[in-house]
Protein backbone atom coordinates (compact mmCIF):
# COMPACT_ATOMS: atom_id res chain seq x y z
CA UNK A 1 0.00 0.00 0.00
CA UNK A 2 1.28 3.44 -0.81
CA UNK A 3 0.21 6.40 1.24
CA UNK A 4 -0.33 9.59 -0.70
CA UNK A 5 -1.32 12.59 1.32
CA UNK A 6 -2.47 15.57 -0.63
CA UNK A 7 -2.19 18.93 1.01
CA UNK A 8 -3.24 22.22 -0.51
CA UNK A 9 -0.63 24.68 -1.67
CA UNK A 10 1.31 26.27 1.17
CA UNK A 11 3.60 29.26 0.79
CA UNK A 12 6.06 30.60 3.33
CA UNK A 13 8.31 33.64 3.29
CA UNK A 14 11.49 34.58 5.14
CA UNK A 15 15.26 34.26 4.98
CA UNK A 16 16.43 31.01 3.43
CA UNK A 17 19.56 28.85 3.69
CA UNK A 18 20.28 25.68 1.76
CA UNK A 19 23.40 23.83 0.62
CA UNK A 20 24.42 22.85 -2.88
CA UNK A 21 27.84 21.23 -2.39
CA UNK A 22 30.02 19.79 0.37
CA UNK A 23 32.09 22.65 1.87
CA UNK A 24 34.65 20.15 3.17
CA UNK A 25 35.71 19.74 -0.49
CA UNK A 26 34.64 22.90 -2.33
CA UNK A 27 35.13 26.64 -1.81
CA UNK A 28 32.42 27.80 0.60
CA UNK A 29 31.07 30.42 -1.83
CA UNK A 30 29.98 27.62 -4.21
CA UNK A 31 28.40 25.55 -1.47
CA UNK A 32 25.35 27.38 -0.17
CA UNK A 33 22.53 29.66 -1.17
CA UNK A 34 21.42 32.31 1.28
CA UNK A 35 18.53 34.61 0.42
CA UNK A 36 17.43 37.27 2.90
CA UNK A 37 13.84 37.38 1.60
CA UNK A 38 12.64 34.22 -0.12
CA UNK A 39 9.39 32.40 -0.80
CA UNK A 40 8.90 28.63 -0.83
CA UNK A 41 5.73 27.13 -2.29
CA UNK A 42 4.87 23.57 -1.31
CA UNK A 43 2.43 21.41 -3.23
CA UNK A 44 1.61 17.69 -3.12
CA UNK A 45 4.34 17.15 -0.55
CA UNK A 46 7.07 18.73 -2.66
CA UNK A 47 8.65 22.12 -3.21
CA UNK A 48 7.10 23.53 -6.37
CA UNK A 49 8.61 27.01 -6.31
CA UNK A 50 11.53 28.56 -4.43
CA UNK A 51 13.22 31.87 -5.05
CA UNK A 52 13.49 35.54 -4.21
CA UNK A 53 10.28 36.95 -2.76
CA UNK A 54 10.26 39.88 -5.20
CA UNK A 55 10.28 37.50 -8.16
CA UNK A 56 7.68 35.10 -6.82
CA UNK A 57 5.14 37.37 -5.13
CA UNK A 58 3.58 38.60 -8.41
CA UNK A 59 3.02 35.00 -9.57
CA UNK A 60 1.24 33.72 -6.47
CA UNK A 61 -2.34 34.78 -7.19
CA UNK A 62 -4.53 34.36 -4.12
CA UNK A 63 -2.36 31.87 -2.21
CA UNK A 64 -1.82 33.20 1.30
CA UNK A 65 1.79 33.46 2.39
CA UNK A 66 2.93 32.86 5.96
CA UNK A 67 5.69 35.33 6.73
CA UNK A 68 8.42 34.35 9.20
CA UNK A 69 10.36 37.36 10.48
CA UNK A 70 13.67 37.14 12.38
CA UNK A 71 13.77 33.55 11.18
CA UNK A 72 15.58 31.25 8.82
CA UNK A 73 13.91 28.66 6.58
CA UNK A 74 16.08 25.59 6.09
CA UNK A 75 15.82 21.96 5.04
CA UNK A 76 14.50 19.84 7.93
CA UNK A 77 17.16 18.30 10.14
CA UNK A 78 18.03 14.64 9.56
CA UNK A 79 19.06 12.36 12.44
CA UNK A 80 21.10 9.53 10.96
CA UNK A 81 21.33 7.27 14.03
CA UNK A 82 18.88 7.17 16.91
CA UNK A 83 17.28 4.57 19.23
CA UNK A 84 13.61 5.39 19.86
CA UNK A 85 13.20 2.67 22.57
CA UNK A 86 15.77 4.52 24.65
CA UNK A 87 13.56 7.61 25.02
CA UNK A 88 12.76 6.57 28.58
CA UNK A 89 16.44 6.22 29.64
CA UNK A 90 17.97 9.44 28.35
CA UNK A 91 20.43 10.74 30.91
CA UNK A 92 20.90 7.44 32.78
CA UNK A 93 23.96 7.77 35.00
CA UNK A 94 26.79 5.40 34.95
CA UNK A 95 29.81 3.91 33.33
CA UNK A 96 30.71 3.47 29.71
CA UNK A 97 29.15 1.65 26.80
CA UNK A 98 28.98 -2.00 27.88
CA UNK A 99 27.80 -1.34 31.46
CA UNK A 100 25.38 1.30 30.22
CA UNK A 101 23.88 -1.21 27.77
CA UNK A 102 23.52 -3.91 30.43
CA UNK A 103 22.27 -1.67 33.23
CA UNK A 104 19.75 0.47 31.35
CA UNK A 105 19.29 -0.23 27.65
CA UNK A 106 18.70 -3.95 27.76
CA UNK A 107 16.21 -3.48 30.57
CA UNK A 108 14.22 -0.72 28.86
CA UNK A 109 14.11 -2.56 25.53
CA UNK A 110 12.40 -5.61 27.08
CA UNK A 111 9.18 -3.61 27.46
CA UNK A 112 8.80 -3.28 23.69
CA UNK A 113 7.29 -6.72 23.24
CA UNK A 114 4.12 -4.94 24.36
CA UNK A 115 2.72 -3.09 21.36
CA UNK A 116 0.81 -0.59 23.50
CA UNK A 117 4.03 0.43 25.23
CA UNK A 118 5.84 0.68 21.90
CA UNK A 119 3.01 2.85 20.52
CA UNK A 120 3.22 5.20 23.49
CA UNK A 121 7.00 5.66 23.20
CA UNK A 122 6.83 6.01 19.40
CA UNK A 123 4.34 8.84 19.82
CA UNK A 124 6.46 10.69 22.39
CA UNK A 125 9.62 10.14 20.35
CA UNK A 126 8.26 11.47 17.06
CA UNK A 127 6.57 14.37 18.85
CA UNK A 128 9.95 15.38 20.27
CA UNK A 129 11.55 15.08 16.84
CA UNK A 130 8.93 17.42 15.36
CA UNK A 131 9.51 19.85 18.25
CA UNK A 132 13.19 19.84 17.32
CA UNK A 133 12.78 20.28 13.58
CA UNK A 134 13.84 16.69 12.81
CA UNK A 135 11.94 15.67 9.70
CA UNK A 136 13.70 12.41 8.79
CA UNK A 137 15.68 9.82 10.74
CA UNK A 138 17.32 6.42 10.72
CA UNK A 139 16.05 4.53 13.73
CA UNK A 140 16.99 1.45 15.76
CA UNK A 141 13.96 -0.37 17.19
CA UNK A 142 14.26 -3.45 19.43
CA UNK A 143 14.41 -7.16 18.70
CA UNK A 144 10.57 -7.25 18.76
CA UNK A 145 8.81 -6.73 15.41
CA UNK A 146 6.00 -5.01 17.35
CA UNK A 147 8.39 -2.16 18.09
CA UNK A 148 9.10 -1.73 14.38
CA UNK A 149 5.42 -1.70 13.47
CA UNK A 150 4.81 0.92 16.16
CA UNK A 151 7.32 3.49 14.88
CA UNK A 152 6.46 3.04 11.19
CA UNK A 153 2.73 3.32 11.93
CA UNK A 154 3.20 6.49 13.97
CA UNK A 155 5.44 8.07 11.30
CA UNK A 156 2.91 7.24 8.61
CA UNK A 157 0.36 9.50 10.33
CA UNK A 158 2.64 12.45 9.45
CA UNK A 159 3.82 11.11 6.11
CA UNK A 160 7.29 11.31 7.63
CA UNK A 161 10.34 9.91 5.87
CA UNK A 162 11.76 7.41 8.32
CA UNK A 163 14.08 4.48 8.02
CA UNK A 164 13.92 1.87 10.77
CA UNK A 165 14.66 -1.75 11.52
CA UNK A 166 14.38 -4.59 13.98
CA UNK A 167 17.53 -5.06 16.05
CA UNK A 168 19.04 -8.51 15.49
CA UNK A 169 21.02 -10.10 18.32
CA UNK A 170 21.46 -13.70 19.39
CA UNK A 171 24.06 -13.49 22.18
CA UNK A 172 25.41 -11.35 25.06
CA UNK A 173 22.08 -9.80 26.00
CA UNK A 174 19.28 -10.94 28.34
CA UNK A 175 17.47 -14.06 27.12
CA UNK A 176 14.26 -12.09 26.56
CA UNK A 177 16.01 -9.88 23.97
CA UNK A 178 17.63 -12.62 21.91
CA UNK A 179 16.46 -13.94 18.57
CA UNK A 180 18.24 -16.64 16.55
CA UNK A 181 19.90 -16.52 13.13
CA UNK A 182 16.75 -17.88 11.49
CA UNK A 183 14.35 -15.70 13.49
CA UNK A 184 16.41 -12.59 12.72
CA UNK A 185 16.22 -13.44 9.03
CA UNK A 186 12.53 -14.37 8.99
CA UNK A 187 11.31 -11.43 11.07
CA UNK A 188 13.46 -8.88 9.25
CA UNK A 189 12.32 -10.24 5.88
CA UNK A 190 8.65 -10.06 6.87
CA UNK A 191 9.16 -6.47 8.04
CA UNK A 192 10.91 -5.54 4.78
CA UNK A 193 7.97 -6.94 2.84
CA UNK A 194 5.54 -5.03 5.02
CA UNK A 195 7.24 -1.63 5.31
CA UNK A 196 10.06 -1.08 2.82
CA UNK A 197 9.07 1.70 0.39
CA UNK A 198 5.54 1.89 1.79
CA UNK A 199 4.85 5.62 1.42
CA UNK A 200 8.03 7.33 2.66
CA UNK A 201 9.15 4.42 4.86
CA UNK A 202 12.31 2.46 4.19
CA UNK A 203 13.62 -0.58 5.99
CA UNK A 204 17.05 -0.76 7.61
CA UNK A 205 18.68 -4.17 8.20
CA UNK A 206 19.93 -3.77 11.77
CA UNK A 207 22.44 -6.10 13.43
CA UNK A 208 22.91 -4.29 16.79
CA UNK A 209 26.74 -4.57 16.74
CA UNK A 210 29.27 -7.32 16.11
CA UNK A 211 29.49 -8.60 19.71
CA UNK A 212 25.78 -9.43 20.00
CA UNK A 213 25.57 -11.52 16.82
CA UNK A 214 27.07 -14.98 16.29
CA UNK A 215 28.89 -15.88 13.11
CA UNK A 216 25.75 -17.76 12.01
CA UNK A 217 23.53 -14.73 12.56
CA UNK A 218 25.85 -12.33 10.74
CA UNK A 219 25.95 -14.77 7.86
CA UNK A 220 22.15 -14.89 7.62
CA UNK A 221 21.92 -11.12 7.88
CA UNK A 222 24.46 -10.86 5.06
CA UNK A 223 22.30 -13.19 2.96
CA UNK A 224 19.24 -11.08 3.68
CA UNK A 225 21.15 -7.92 2.70
CA UNK A 226 22.16 -9.47 -0.61
CA UNK A 227 18.54 -10.48 -1.30
CA UNK A 228 17.36 -6.91 -0.64
CA UNK A 229 20.08 -4.73 -2.16
CA UNK A 230 18.10 -1.50 -1.90
CA UNK A 231 17.46 -1.55 1.87
CA UNK A 232 19.67 0.40 4.20
CA UNK A 233 21.96 -1.30 6.73
CA UNK A 234 22.88 0.12 10.14
CA UNK A 235 24.96 -0.94 13.11
CA UNK A 236 27.67 0.38 15.45
CA UNK A 237 31.42 0.39 14.92
CA UNK A 238 34.50 1.35 16.91
CA UNK A 239 32.72 3.40 19.55
CA UNK A 240 34.58 2.49 22.73
CA UNK A 241 38.07 1.12 23.47
CA UNK A 242 36.88 -1.85 25.56
CA UNK A 243 34.26 -2.69 22.96
CA UNK A 244 36.98 -2.78 20.27
CA UNK A 245 39.11 -5.13 22.40
CA UNK A 246 36.08 -7.37 22.91
CA UNK A 247 35.44 -7.52 19.15
CA UNK A 248 39.10 -8.53 18.66
CA UNK A 249 38.61 -11.44 21.09
CA UNK A 250 35.33 -12.52 19.52
CA UNK A 251 36.51 -12.29 15.90
CA UNK A 252 40.24 -13.14 16.05
CA UNK A 253 40.51 -13.66 12.30
CA UNK A 254 39.12 -10.25 11.36
CA UNK A 255 41.62 -7.55 10.39
CA UNK A 256 39.74 -5.06 12.59
CA UNK A 257 36.19 -4.14 13.73
CA UNK A 258 35.08 -2.86 10.31
CA UNK A 259 36.39 -6.01 8.64
CA UNK A 260 33.88 -8.10 10.64
CA UNK A 261 31.03 -6.34 8.82
CA UNK A 262 32.86 -6.48 5.50
CA UNK A 263 33.30 -10.26 5.78
CA UNK A 264 29.55 -10.69 5.98
CA UNK A 265 28.75 -8.35 3.09
CA UNK A 266 27.43 -5.60 5.34
CA UNK A 267 29.44 -2.70 3.92
CA UNK A 268 27.88 -1.04 0.90
CA UNK A 269 26.27 2.16 -0.24
CA UNK A 270 23.47 3.06 2.21
CA UNK A 271 25.15 1.16 5.06
CA UNK A 272 25.65 3.58 7.95
CA UNK A 273 27.64 2.79 11.09
CA UNK A 274 27.30 4.75 14.32
CA UNK A 275 30.32 6.40 16.00
CA UNK A 276 33.59 5.26 14.32
CA UNK A 277 35.45 7.23 16.99
CA UNK A 278 38.56 5.03 16.91
CA UNK A 279 38.62 3.91 13.26
CA UNK A 280 42.03 3.20 11.73
CA UNK A 281 43.31 4.34 8.34
CA UNK A 282 42.68 0.85 6.95
CA UNK A 283 39.08 1.03 8.11
CA UNK A 284 38.57 4.48 6.58
CA UNK A 285 39.90 3.15 3.29
CA UNK A 286 37.54 0.19 3.22
CA UNK A 287 34.53 2.33 4.20
CA UNK A 288 35.45 4.66 1.36
CA UNK A 289 35.80 1.80 -1.12
CA UNK A 290 32.46 0.30 -0.15
CA UNK A 291 30.64 3.66 -0.13
CA UNK A 292 29.50 3.22 3.48
CA UNK A 293 28.90 6.08 5.91
CA UNK A 294 29.59 6.93 9.53
CA UNK A 295 27.02 8.60 11.80
CA UNK A 296 28.76 11.16 14.01
CA UNK A 297 27.11 11.12 17.45
CA UNK A 298 28.88 13.75 19.56
CA UNK A 299 26.50 14.11 22.51
CA UNK A 300 26.53 10.33 22.95
CA UNK A 301 30.29 10.07 22.58
CA UNK A 302 30.81 12.63 25.32
CA UNK A 303 28.09 11.22 27.57
CA UNK A 304 29.53 7.68 27.48
CA UNK A 305 33.13 8.91 27.53
CA UNK A 306 33.76 7.23 24.17
CA UNK A 307 35.92 9.93 22.58
CA UNK A 308 35.74 12.60 19.89
CA UNK A 309 35.13 11.60 16.27
CA UNK A 310 37.26 13.60 13.84
CA UNK A 311 35.17 14.75 10.85
CA UNK A 312 38.15 16.30 9.04
CA UNK A 313 40.06 13.02 9.27
CA UNK A 314 37.04 11.04 8.06
CA UNK A 315 36.67 13.39 5.10
CA UNK A 316 40.35 13.30 4.06
CA UNK A 317 40.31 14.03 0.35
CA UNK A 318 42.31 10.91 -0.64
CA UNK A 319 39.65 8.52 0.80
CA UNK A 320 36.67 10.54 1.96
CA UNK A 321 33.95 8.90 4.07
CA UNK A 322 30.35 10.06 3.99
CA UNK A 323 29.45 11.50 7.41
CA UNK A 324 25.98 12.02 8.84
CA UNK A 325 25.15 13.86 12.04
CA UNK A 326 23.16 11.98 14.67
CA UNK A 327 21.82 12.21 18.21
CA UNK A 328 22.19 8.51 19.12
CA UNK A 329 19.55 9.01 21.75
CA UNK A 330 19.38 7.67 24.55
CA UNK A 331 23.19 7.60 24.97
CA UNK A 332 22.89 10.92 23.18
CA UNK A 333 21.49 13.53 25.51
CA UNK A 334 19.31 15.72 23.31
CA UNK A 335 16.72 15.48 20.54
CA UNK A 336 18.00 18.87 19.42
CA UNK A 337 20.17 18.86 16.32
CA UNK A 338 21.29 22.39 17.24
CA UNK A 339 22.66 20.99 20.50
CA UNK A 340 24.17 18.08 18.58
CA UNK A 341 25.97 20.62 16.36
CA UNK A 342 27.16 22.42 19.48
CA UNK A 343 28.81 19.23 20.74
CA UNK A 344 30.14 18.41 17.27
CA UNK A 345 32.05 21.68 17.40
CA UNK A 346 33.55 20.74 20.75
CA UNK A 347 34.55 17.30 19.44
CA UNK A 348 36.26 19.04 16.54
CA UNK A 349 38.03 21.41 18.95
CA UNK A 350 39.35 18.49 20.99
CA UNK A 351 40.74 17.05 17.78
CA UNK A 352 42.39 20.36 16.93
CA UNK A 353 40.37 20.35 13.71
CA UNK A 354 37.40 22.71 14.02
CA UNK A 355 35.10 23.62 11.14
CA UNK A 356 32.73 26.53 10.64
CA UNK A 357 29.04 26.84 11.47
CA UNK A 358 28.26 26.64 7.74
CA UNK A 359 30.10 23.31 7.56
CA UNK A 360 28.07 22.12 10.54
CA UNK A 361 24.69 23.16 9.12
CA UNK A 362 25.68 21.41 5.88
CA UNK A 363 26.40 18.23 7.89
CA UNK A 364 22.98 18.34 9.59
CA UNK A 365 21.07 18.71 6.30
CA UNK A 366 22.50 17.88 2.88
CA UNK A 367 25.54 16.07 4.33
CA UNK A 368 23.39 13.63 6.24
CA UNK A 369 21.08 13.19 3.22
CA UNK A 370 24.19 12.26 1.20
CA UNK A 371 25.34 9.81 3.86
CA UNK A 372 21.98 8.05 3.43
CA UNK A 373 21.94 8.46 -0.38
CA UNK A 374 18.77 10.53 -0.11
CA UNK A 375 20.17 13.77 -1.53
CA UNK A 376 17.80 13.58 -4.50
CA UNK A 377 14.81 13.69 -2.11
CA UNK A 378 15.64 15.60 1.08
CA UNK A 379 18.28 17.83 2.64
CA UNK A 380 18.01 20.83 0.29
CA UNK A 381 15.45 23.46 -0.68
CA UNK A 382 15.06 23.05 -4.42
CA UNK A 383 12.13 22.60 -6.78
CA UNK A 384 11.10 18.94 -6.86
CA UNK A 385 12.58 18.08 -3.47
CA UNK A 386 10.30 16.73 -0.77
CA UNK A 387 8.97 19.62 1.32
CA UNK A 388 10.55 18.78 4.69
CA UNK A 389 11.55 22.07 6.30
CA UNK A 390 12.44 23.69 9.56
CA UNK A 391 12.02 27.38 10.34
CA UNK A 392 14.46 28.62 12.98
CA UNK A 393 13.50 31.53 15.18
CA UNK A 394 16.77 33.47 15.35
CA UNK A 395 15.79 35.24 18.59
CA UNK A 396 14.29 32.37 20.56
CA UNK A 397 15.55 33.26 24.05
CA UNK A 398 16.46 36.55 25.76
CA UNK A 399 20.18 35.80 25.64
CA UNK A 400 20.08 34.75 21.98
CA UNK A 401 18.13 37.91 21.14
CA UNK A 402 20.78 39.97 22.98
CA UNK A 403 23.72 38.11 21.46
CA UNK A 404 22.25 38.43 17.95
CA UNK A 405 22.50 42.24 18.19
CA UNK A 406 26.25 41.76 17.78
CA UNK A 407 26.17 39.16 15.00
CA UNK A 408 27.97 40.53 11.96
CA UNK A 409 27.70 37.72 9.44
CA UNK A 410 25.64 34.70 8.45
CA UNK A 411 28.36 32.49 9.84
CA UNK A 412 28.21 34.20 13.22
CA UNK A 413 24.39 34.07 13.23
CA UNK A 414 24.48 30.31 12.64
CA UNK A 415 27.19 29.79 15.23
CA UNK A 416 25.11 31.60 17.85
CA UNK A 417 22.11 29.43 16.98
CA UNK A 418 24.02 26.15 17.26
CA UNK A 419 25.82 27.16 20.43
CA UNK A 420 22.89 28.65 22.36
CA UNK A 421 19.83 27.28 20.57
CA UNK A 422 17.70 24.23 21.27
CA UNK A 423 14.05 23.21 20.85
CA UNK A 424 12.99 26.77 21.66
CA UNK A 425 14.56 27.90 18.37
CA UNK A 426 12.14 25.84 16.30
CA UNK A 427 9.49 28.23 14.98
CA UNK A 428 7.90 25.61 12.73
CA UNK A 429 8.44 22.16 11.29
CA UNK A 430 6.98 21.14 7.93
CA UNK A 431 6.79 17.54 6.77
CA UNK A 432 5.80 16.77 3.17
CA UNK A 433 4.51 20.33 2.80
CA UNK A 434 2.36 20.36 5.92
CA UNK A 435 3.06 22.21 9.14
CA UNK A 436 3.32 19.58 11.86
CA UNK A 437 4.69 21.76 14.64
CA UNK A 438 4.58 25.45 15.51
CA UNK A 439 6.78 26.78 18.32
N1 LIG B 1 26.35 -0.31 20.70
C1 LIG B 1 25.47 -1.33 20.65
N2 LIG B 1 24.25 -0.94 21.03
C2 LIG B 1 24.34 0.37 21.34
C3 LIG B 1 23.39 1.33 21.79
O1 LIG B 1 22.21 1.07 21.99
N3 LIG B 1 23.88 2.60 21.98
C4 LIG B 1 25.17 2.92 21.77
N4 LIG B 1 25.57 4.17 21.97
N5 LIG B 1 26.07 2.03 21.34
C5 LIG B 1 25.66 0.76 21.13
ZN1 LIG C 1 23.46 3.75 18.62
Coordinates of C-alpha atoms in Angstrom, one line a residue, residues 87 90 121-134 329 334-336 423 426 429 437:
X87 CA 13.6 7.6 25.0
X90 CA 18.0 9.4 28.3
X121 CA 7.0 5.7 23.2
X122 CA 6.8 6.0 19.4
X123 CA 4.3 8.8 19.8
X124 CA 6.5 10.7 22.4
X125 CA 9.6 10.1 20.4
X126 CA 8.3 11.5 17.1
X127 CA 6.6 14.4 18.8
X128 CA 10.0 15.4 20.3
X129 CA 11.5 15.1 16.8
X130 CA 8.9 17.4 15.4
X131 CA 9.5 19.9 18.2
X132 CA 13.2 19.8 17.3
X133 CA 12.8 20.3 13.6
X134 CA 13.8 16.7 12.8
X329 CA 19.5 9.0 21.8
X334 CA 19.3 15.7 23.3
X335 CA 16.7 15.5 20.5
X336 CA 18.0 18.9 19.4
X423 CA 14.0 23.2 20.8
X426 CA 12.1 25.8 16.3
X429 CA 8.4 22.2 11.3
X437 CA 4.7 21.8 14.6

